[in-house]
CSV table of C-alpha atoms in Angstrom, one decimal:
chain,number,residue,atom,x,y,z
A,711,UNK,CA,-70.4,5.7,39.7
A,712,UNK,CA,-66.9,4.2,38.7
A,713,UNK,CA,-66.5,3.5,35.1
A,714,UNK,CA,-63.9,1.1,34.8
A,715,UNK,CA,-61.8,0.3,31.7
A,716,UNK,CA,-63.0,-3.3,29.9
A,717,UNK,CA,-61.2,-5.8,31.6
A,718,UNK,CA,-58.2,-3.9,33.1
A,719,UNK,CA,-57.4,-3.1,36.6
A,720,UNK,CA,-56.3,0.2,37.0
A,721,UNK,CA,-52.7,1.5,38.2
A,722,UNK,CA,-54.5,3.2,40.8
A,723,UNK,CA,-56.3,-0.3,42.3
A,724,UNK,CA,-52.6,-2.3,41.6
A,725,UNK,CA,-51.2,0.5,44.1
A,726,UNK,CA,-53.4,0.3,47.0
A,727,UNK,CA,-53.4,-3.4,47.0
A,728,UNK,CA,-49.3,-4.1,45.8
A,729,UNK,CA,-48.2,-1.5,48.7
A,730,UNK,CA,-47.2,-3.0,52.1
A,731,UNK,CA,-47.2,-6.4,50.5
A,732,UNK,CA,-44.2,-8.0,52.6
A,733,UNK,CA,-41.2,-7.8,50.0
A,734,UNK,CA,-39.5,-11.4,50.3
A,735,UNK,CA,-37.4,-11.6,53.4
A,736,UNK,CA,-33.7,-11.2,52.1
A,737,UNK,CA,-32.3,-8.6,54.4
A,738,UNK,CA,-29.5,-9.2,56.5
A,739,UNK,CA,-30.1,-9.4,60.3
A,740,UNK,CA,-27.8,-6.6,60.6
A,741,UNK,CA,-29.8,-4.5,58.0
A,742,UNK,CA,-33.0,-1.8,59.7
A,743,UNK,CA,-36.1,-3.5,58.9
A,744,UNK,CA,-37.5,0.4,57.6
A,745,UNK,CA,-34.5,0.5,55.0
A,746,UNK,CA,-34.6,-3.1,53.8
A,747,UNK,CA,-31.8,-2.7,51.0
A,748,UNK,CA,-33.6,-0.5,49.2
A,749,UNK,CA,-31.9,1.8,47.1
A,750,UNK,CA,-32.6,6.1,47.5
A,751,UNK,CA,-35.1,5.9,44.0
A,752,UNK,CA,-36.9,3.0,45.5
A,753,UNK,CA,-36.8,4.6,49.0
A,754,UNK,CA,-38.4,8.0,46.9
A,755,UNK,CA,-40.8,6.1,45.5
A,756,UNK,CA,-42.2,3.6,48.4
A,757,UNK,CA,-42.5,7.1,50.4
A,758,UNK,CA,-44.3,8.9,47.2
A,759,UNK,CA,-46.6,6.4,47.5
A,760,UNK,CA,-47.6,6.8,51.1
A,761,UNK,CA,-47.7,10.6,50.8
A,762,UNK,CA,-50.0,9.6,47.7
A,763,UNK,CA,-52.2,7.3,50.1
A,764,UNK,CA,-52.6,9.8,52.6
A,765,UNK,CA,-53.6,12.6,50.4
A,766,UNK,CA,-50.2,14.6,51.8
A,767,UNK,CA,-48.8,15.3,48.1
A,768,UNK,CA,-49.1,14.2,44.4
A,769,UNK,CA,-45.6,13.3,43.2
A,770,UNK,CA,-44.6,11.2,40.4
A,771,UNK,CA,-41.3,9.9,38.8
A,772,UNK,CA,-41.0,10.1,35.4
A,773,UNK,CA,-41.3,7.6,33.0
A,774,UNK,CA,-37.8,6.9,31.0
A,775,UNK,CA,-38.1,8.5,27.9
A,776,UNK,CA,-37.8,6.9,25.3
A,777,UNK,CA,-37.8,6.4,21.3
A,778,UNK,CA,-40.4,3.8,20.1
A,779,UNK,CA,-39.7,2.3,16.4
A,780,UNK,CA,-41.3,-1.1,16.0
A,781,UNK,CA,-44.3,-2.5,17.7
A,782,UNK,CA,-45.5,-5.7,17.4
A,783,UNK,CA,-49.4,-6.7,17.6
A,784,UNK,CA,-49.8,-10.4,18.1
A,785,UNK,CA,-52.8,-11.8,17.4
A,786,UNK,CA,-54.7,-12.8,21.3
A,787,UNK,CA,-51.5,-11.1,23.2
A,788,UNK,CA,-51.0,-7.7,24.1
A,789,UNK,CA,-48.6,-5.4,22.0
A,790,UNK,CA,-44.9,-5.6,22.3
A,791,UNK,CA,-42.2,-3.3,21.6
A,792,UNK,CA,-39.8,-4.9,19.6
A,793,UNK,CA,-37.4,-1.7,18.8
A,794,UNK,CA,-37.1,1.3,20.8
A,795,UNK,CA,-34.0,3.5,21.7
A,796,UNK,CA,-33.3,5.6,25.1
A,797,UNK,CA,-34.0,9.2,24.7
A,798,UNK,CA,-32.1,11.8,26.7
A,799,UNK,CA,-34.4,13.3,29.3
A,800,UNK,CA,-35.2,17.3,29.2
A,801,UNK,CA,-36.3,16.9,32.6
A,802,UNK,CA,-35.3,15.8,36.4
A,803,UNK,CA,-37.1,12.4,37.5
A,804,UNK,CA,-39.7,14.2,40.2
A,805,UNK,CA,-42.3,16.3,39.9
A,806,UNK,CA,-45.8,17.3,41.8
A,807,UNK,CA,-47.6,19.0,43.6
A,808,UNK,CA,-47.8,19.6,48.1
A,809,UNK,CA,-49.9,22.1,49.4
A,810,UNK,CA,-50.4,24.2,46.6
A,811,UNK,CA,-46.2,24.1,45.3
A,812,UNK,CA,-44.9,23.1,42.9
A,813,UNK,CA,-42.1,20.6,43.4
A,814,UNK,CA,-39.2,19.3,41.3
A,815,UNK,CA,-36.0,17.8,42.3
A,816,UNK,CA,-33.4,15.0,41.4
A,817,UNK,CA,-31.8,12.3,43.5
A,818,UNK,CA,-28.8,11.0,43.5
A,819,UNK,CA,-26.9,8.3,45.3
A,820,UNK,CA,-23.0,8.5,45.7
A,821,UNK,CA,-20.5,5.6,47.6
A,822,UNK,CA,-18.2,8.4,48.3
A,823,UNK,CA,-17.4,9.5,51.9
A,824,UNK,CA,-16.3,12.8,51.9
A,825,UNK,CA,-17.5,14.8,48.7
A,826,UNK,CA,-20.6,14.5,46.0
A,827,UNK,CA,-19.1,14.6,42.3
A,828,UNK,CA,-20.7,17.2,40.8
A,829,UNK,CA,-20.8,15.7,37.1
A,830,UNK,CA,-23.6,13.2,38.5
A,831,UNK,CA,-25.8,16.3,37.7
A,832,UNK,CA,-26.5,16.6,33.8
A,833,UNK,CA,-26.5,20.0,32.1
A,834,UNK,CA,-30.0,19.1,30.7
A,835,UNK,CA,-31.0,19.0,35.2
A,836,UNK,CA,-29.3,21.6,36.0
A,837,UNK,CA,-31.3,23.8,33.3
A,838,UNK,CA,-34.6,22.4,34.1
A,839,UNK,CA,-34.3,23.0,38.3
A,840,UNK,CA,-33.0,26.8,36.9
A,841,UNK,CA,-36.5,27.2,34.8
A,842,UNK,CA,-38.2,25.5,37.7
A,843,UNK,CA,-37.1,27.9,40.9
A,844,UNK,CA,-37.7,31.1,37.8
A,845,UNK,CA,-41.6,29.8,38.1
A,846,UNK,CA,-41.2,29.5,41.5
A,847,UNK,CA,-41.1,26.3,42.2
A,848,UNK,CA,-39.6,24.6,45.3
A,849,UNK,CA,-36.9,22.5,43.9
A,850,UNK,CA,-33.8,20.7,45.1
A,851,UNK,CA,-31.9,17.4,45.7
A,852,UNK,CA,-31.8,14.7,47.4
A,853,UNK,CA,-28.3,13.2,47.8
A,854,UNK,CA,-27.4,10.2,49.6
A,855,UNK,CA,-24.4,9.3,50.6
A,856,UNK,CA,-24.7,5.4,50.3
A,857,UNK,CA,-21.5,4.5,52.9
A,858,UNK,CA,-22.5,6.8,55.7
A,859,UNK,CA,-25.9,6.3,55.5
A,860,UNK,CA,-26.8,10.2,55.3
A,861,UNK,CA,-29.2,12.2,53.6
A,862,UNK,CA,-29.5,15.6,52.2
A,863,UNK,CA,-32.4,17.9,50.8
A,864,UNK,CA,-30.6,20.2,49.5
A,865,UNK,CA,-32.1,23.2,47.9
A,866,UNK,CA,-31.6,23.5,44.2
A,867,UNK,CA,-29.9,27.4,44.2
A,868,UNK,CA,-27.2,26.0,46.2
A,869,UNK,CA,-26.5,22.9,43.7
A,870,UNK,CA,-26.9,25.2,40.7
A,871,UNK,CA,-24.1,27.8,42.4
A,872,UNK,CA,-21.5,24.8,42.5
A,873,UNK,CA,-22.3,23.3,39.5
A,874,UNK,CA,-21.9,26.5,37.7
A,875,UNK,CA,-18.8,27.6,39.6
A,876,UNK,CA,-15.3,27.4,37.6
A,877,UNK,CA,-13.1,24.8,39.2
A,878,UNK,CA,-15.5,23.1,41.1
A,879,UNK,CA,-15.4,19.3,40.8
A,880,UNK,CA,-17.7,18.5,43.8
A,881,UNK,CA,-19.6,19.5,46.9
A,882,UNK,CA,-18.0,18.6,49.9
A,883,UNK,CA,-19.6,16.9,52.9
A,884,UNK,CA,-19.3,20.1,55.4
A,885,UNK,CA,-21.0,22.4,52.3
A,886,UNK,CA,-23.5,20.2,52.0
A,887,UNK,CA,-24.5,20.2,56.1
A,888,UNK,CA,-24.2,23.7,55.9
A,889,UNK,CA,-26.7,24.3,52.8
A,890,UNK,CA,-29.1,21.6,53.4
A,891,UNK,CA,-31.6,20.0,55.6
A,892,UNK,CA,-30.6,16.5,56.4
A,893,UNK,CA,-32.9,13.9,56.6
A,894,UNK,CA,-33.5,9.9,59.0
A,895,UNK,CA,-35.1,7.2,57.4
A,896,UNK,CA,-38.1,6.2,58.5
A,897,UNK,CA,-40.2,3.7,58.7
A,898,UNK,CA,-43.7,5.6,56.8
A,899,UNK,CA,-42.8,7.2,54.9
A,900,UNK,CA,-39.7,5.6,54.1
A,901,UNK,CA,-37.7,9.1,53.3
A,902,UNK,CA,-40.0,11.8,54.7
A,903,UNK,CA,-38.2,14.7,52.5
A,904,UNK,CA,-41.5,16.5,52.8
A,905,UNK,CA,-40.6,17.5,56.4
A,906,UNK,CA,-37.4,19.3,54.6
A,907,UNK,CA,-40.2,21.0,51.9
A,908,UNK,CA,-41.9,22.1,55.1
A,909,UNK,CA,-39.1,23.8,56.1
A,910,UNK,CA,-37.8,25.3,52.7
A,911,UNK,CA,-41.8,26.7,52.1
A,912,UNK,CA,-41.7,28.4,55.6
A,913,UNK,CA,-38.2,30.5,54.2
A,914,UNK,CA,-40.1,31.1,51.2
A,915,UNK,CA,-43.3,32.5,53.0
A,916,UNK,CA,-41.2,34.6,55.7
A,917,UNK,CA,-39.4,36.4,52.6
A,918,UNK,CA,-42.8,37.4,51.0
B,1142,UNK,CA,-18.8,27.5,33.2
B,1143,UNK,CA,-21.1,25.3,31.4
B,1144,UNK,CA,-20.0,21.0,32.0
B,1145,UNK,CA,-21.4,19.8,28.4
B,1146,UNK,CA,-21.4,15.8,28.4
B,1147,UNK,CA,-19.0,14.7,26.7
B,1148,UNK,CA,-19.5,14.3,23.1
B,1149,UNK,CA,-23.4,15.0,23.4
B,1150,UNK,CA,-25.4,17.4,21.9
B,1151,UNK,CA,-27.9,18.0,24.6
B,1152,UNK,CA,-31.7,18.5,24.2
B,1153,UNK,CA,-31.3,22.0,25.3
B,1154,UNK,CA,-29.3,22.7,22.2
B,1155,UNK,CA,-31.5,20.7,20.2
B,1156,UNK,CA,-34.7,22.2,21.3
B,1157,UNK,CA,-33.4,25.8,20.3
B,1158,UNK,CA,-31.7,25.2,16.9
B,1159,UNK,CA,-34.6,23.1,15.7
B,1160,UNK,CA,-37.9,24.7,17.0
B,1161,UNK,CA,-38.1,27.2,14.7
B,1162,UNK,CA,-37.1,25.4,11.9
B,1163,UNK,CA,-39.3,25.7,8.9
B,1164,UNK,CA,-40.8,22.7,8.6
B,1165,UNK,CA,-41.2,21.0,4.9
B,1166,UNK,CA,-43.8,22.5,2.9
B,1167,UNK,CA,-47.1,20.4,2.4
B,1168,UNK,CA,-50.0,22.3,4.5
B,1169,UNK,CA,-52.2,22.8,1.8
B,1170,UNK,CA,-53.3,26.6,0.7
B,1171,UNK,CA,-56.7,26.5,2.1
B,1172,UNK,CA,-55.0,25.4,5.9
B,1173,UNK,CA,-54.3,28.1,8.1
B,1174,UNK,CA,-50.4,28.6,8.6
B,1175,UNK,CA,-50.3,28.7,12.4
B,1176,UNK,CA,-52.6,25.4,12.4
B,1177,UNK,CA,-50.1,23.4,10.2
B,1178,UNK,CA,-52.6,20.4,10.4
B,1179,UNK,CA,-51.0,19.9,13.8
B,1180,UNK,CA,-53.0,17.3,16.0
B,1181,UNK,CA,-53.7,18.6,19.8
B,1182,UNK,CA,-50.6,16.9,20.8
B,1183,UNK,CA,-48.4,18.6,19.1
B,1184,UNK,CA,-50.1,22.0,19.3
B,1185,UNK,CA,-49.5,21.8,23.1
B,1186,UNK,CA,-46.1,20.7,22.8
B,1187,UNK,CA,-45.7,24.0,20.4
B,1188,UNK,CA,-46.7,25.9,22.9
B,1189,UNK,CA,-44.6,24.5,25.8
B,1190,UNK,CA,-41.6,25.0,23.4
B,1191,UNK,CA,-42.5,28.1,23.3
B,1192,UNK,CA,-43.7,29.1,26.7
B,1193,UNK,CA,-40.2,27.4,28.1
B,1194,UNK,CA,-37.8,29.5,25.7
B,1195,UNK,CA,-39.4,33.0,26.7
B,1196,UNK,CA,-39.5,31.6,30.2
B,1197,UNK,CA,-43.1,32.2,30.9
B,1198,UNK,CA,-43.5,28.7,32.4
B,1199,UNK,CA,-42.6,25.2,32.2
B,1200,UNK,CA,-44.3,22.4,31.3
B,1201,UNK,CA,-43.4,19.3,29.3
B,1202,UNK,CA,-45.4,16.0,28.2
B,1203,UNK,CA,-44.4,13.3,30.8
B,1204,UNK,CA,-43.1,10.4,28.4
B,1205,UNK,CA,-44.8,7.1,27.8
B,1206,UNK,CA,-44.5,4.9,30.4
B,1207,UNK,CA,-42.5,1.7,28.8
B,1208,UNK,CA,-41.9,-1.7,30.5
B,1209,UNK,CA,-38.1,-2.8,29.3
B,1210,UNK,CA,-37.2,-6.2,29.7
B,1211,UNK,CA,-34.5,-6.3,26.8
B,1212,UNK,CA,-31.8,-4.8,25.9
B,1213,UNK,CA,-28.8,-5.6,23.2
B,1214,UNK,CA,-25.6,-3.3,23.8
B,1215,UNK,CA,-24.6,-3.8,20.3
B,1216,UNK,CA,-20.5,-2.8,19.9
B,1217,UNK,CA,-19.9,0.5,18.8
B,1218,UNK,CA,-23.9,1.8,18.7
B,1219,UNK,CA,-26.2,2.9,21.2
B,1220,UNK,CA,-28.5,0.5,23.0
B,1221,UNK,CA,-31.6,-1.5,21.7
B,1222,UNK,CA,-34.3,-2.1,23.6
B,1223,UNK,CA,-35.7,-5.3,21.8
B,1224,UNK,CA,-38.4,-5.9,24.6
B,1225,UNK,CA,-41.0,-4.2,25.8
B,1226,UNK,CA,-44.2,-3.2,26.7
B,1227,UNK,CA,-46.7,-0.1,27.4
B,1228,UNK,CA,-47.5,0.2,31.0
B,1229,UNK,CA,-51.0,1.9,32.0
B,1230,UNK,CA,-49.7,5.6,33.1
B,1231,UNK,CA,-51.1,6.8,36.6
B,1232,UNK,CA,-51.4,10.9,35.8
B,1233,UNK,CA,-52.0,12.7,33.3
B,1234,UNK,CA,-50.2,13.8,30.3
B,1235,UNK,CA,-49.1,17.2,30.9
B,1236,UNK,CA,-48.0,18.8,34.2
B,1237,UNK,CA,-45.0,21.7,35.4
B,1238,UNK,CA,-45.0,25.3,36.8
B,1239,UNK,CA,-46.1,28.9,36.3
B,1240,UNK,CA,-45.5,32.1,38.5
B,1241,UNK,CA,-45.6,29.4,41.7
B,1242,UNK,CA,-48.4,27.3,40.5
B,1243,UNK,CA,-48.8,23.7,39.8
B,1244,UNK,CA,-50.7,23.1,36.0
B,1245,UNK,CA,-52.0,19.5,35.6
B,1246,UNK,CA,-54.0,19.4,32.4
B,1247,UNK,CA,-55.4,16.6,30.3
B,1248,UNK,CA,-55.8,16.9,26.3
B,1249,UNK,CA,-58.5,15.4,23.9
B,1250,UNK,CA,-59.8,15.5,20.7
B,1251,UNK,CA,-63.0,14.7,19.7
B,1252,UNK,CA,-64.3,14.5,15.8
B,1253,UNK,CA,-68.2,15.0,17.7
B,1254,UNK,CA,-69.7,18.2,16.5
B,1255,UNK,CA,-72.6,18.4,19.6
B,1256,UNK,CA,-71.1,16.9,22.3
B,1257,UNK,CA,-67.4,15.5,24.3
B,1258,UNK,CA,-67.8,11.5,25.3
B,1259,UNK,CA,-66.8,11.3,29.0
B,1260,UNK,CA,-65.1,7.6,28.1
B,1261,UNK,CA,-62.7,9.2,26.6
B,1262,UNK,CA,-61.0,10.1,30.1
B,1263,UNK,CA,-59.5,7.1,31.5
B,1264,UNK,CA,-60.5,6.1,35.6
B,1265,UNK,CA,-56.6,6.9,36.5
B,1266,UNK,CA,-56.8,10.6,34.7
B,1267,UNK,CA,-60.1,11.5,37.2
B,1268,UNK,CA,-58.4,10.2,40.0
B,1269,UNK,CA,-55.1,12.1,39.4
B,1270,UNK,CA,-56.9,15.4,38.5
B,1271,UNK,CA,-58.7,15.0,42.0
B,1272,UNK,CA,-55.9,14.0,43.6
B,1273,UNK,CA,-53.8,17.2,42.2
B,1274,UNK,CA,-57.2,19.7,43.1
B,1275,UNK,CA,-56.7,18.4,46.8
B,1276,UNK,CA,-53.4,19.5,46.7
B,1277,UNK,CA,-54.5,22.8,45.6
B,1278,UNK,CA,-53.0,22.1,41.8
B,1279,UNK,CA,-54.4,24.7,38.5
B,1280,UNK,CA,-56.1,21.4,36.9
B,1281,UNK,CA,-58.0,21.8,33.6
B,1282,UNK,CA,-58.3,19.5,30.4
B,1283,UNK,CA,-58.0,21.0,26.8
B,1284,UNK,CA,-60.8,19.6,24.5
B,1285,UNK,CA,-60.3,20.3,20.6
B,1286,UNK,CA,-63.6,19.9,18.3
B,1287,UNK,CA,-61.6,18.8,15.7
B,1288,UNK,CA,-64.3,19.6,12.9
B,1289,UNK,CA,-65.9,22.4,14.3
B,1290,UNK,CA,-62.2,23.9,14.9
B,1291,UNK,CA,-63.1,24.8,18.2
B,1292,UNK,CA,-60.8,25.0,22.1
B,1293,UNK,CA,-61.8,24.6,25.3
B,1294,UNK,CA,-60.2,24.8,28.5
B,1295,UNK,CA,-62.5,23.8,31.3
B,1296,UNK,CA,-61.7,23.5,34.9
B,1297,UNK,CA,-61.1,19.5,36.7
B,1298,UNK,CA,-63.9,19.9,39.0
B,1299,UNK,CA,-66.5,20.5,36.3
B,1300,UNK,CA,-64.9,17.4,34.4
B,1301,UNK,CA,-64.8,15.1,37.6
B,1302,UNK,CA,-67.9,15.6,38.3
B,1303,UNK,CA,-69.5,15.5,35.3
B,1304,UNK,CA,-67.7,11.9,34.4
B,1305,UNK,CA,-68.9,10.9,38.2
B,1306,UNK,CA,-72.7,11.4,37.3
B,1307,UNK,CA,-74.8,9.1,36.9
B,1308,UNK,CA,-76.2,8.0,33.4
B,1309,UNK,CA,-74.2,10.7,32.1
B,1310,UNK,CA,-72.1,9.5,28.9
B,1311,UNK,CA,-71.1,13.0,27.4
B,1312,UNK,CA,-70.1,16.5,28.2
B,1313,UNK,CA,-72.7,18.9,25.7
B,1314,UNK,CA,-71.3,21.7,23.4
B,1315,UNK,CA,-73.5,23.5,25.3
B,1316,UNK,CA,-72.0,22.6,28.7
B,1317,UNK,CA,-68.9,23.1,27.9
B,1318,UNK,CA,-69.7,26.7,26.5
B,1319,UNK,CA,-71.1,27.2,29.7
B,1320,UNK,CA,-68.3,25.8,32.2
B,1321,UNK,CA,-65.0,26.3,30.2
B,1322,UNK,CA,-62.8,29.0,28.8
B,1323,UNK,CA,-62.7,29.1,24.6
B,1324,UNK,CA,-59.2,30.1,23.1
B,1325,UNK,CA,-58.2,30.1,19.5
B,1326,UNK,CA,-55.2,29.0,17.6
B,1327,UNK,CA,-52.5,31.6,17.2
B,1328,UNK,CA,-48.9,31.8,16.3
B,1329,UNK,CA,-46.9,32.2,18.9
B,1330,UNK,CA,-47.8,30.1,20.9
B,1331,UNK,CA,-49.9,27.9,19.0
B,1332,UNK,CA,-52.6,27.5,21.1
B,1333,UNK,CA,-52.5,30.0,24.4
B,1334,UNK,CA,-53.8,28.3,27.3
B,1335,UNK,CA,-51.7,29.9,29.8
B,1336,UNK,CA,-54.5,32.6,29.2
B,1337,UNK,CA,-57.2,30.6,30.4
B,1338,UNK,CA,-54.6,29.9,33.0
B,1339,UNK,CA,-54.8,33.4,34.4
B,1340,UNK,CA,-58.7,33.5,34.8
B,1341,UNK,CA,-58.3,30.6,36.9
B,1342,UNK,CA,-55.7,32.0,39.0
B,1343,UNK,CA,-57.7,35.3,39.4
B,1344,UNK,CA,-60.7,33.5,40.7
B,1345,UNK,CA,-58.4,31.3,43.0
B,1346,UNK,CA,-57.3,34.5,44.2
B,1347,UNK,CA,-60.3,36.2,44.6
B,1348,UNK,CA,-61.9,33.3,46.6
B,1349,UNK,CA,-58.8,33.6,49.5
């Protein structure tokens, strides 16, 4: 039934057996096992991945974008990119799909205690997440803040208000408990922002 | 209002000072004007262009995915990536929004005039195109007969199932007649398949 590529494994085989590999054991005694040092785009995508496994949603990051000039073909090797430049990305880094919606949204670390910079968001995200909730999309961010160990699915009208507001440098930590949903680690998934999607689609469906 | 980067022109601006650009003058006088001797890939990204500036939907080409493992930070110049290599994607090319619904589309050409070879859609495509229908996701492919000049837009589950058969190597002309939508090229946008789009949507709706 399967027709596999000549001689490859596919992404999708690499996935399902590379997933709950045991990572090498570097984590301090002090650290939760379910977090293991990861940082909030690995923690995204370790819990994409299990929402992936269990058929719960389809969501991707992005590839980098990028400019490819020279490519190299050796003889008995596979090809290798041998001048490329970054290209500035027209996009935010998540998309898919969950139960029929569309979702897009942007996460973002910060070692800050009290506030979230709001130049950590680029013009080019800003624009996309404002074409994205025009569609109808559910779209929003995910902030961490790194030093208090807190995080925040916040829905993307509210980011796009501040960002747009004159005078406005950041969102503070009280205005972003107010406006969002936070989130606990977990152990699977490792972030479970879905249960914050859950919550933004049922505001969505009681306006309708 | 608006926090430009500084010193950056971003792709925003770019996108809307060069789309409509004429572009130099070599079609030939027997090529249609609105066909440009585009390939399929750029036709779509036309229309996205397009169908993101009057903000009738948004969908970009997700880049290609790009192993670095170099980089020079030459003095006063952008970055060089001077290694790297093509990664095997894990969805499909195209994906984004429209009036609340997730699009996931594939898009081939074929130089066949009698029939579409299913090897031409890659194991990880099928499985992501599934995966998306699960998740209740608008998922088609685009096929272009390049000689005969021809577009179709045919729904994922007839494609799925058709590369799942059984000593089955090709989609027919005939089948895809049968099982797809048929646009033409136009001019703005360059090729329309947000109206095949619709008839899906109307049959999703009629079947709740």
């Amino acid at each position: 039934m399967v027709k596999y590529p000549a001689g490859s494994l596919t992404n999708y085989s690499q996935d399902q057996t590379t997933l709950f590999k045991p990572k090498k054991n570097n984590h301090r005694k002090d650290v939760v096992f379910s977090d293991r040092g990861m940082n909030l785009e690995q923690q995204i995508n370790e819990s994409n991945k299990f929402y992936l496994l269990e058929e719960l949603a389809v969501v991707h990051k992005k590839p980098t974008p990028v400019q490819i000039v020279k490519v190299d073909y050796p003889k008995r090797s596979r090809a290798v990119i041998k001048e490329a430049y970054f290209r500035q990305a027209s996009t935010t880094d998540y998309n898919g799909v969950y139960k029929g919606y569309y979702l897009d949204f942007e996460a973002k670390e910060t070692k800050n205690k009290t506030s979230f910079p709001l130049k950590n968001f680029h013009e080019h995200q800003i624009i996309h997440l404002s074409r994205c909730l025009k569609q109808q999309g559910i779209c929003f961010t995910i902030i961490r803040f790194v030093t208090l160990d807190r995080y925040f699915v916040t829905p993307a009208s509210f980011v796009i208000k501040a960002w747009k507001a004159k005078n406005k440098s950041s969102m503070t930590l009280a205005e972003l408990e107010k406006n969002s949903i936070e989130i606990k680690v977990g152990f699977r998934p490792t972030l479970p922002y879905l249960d914050a999607v859950d919550q933004f689609i049922s505001k969505v469906k009681l306006s309708k």
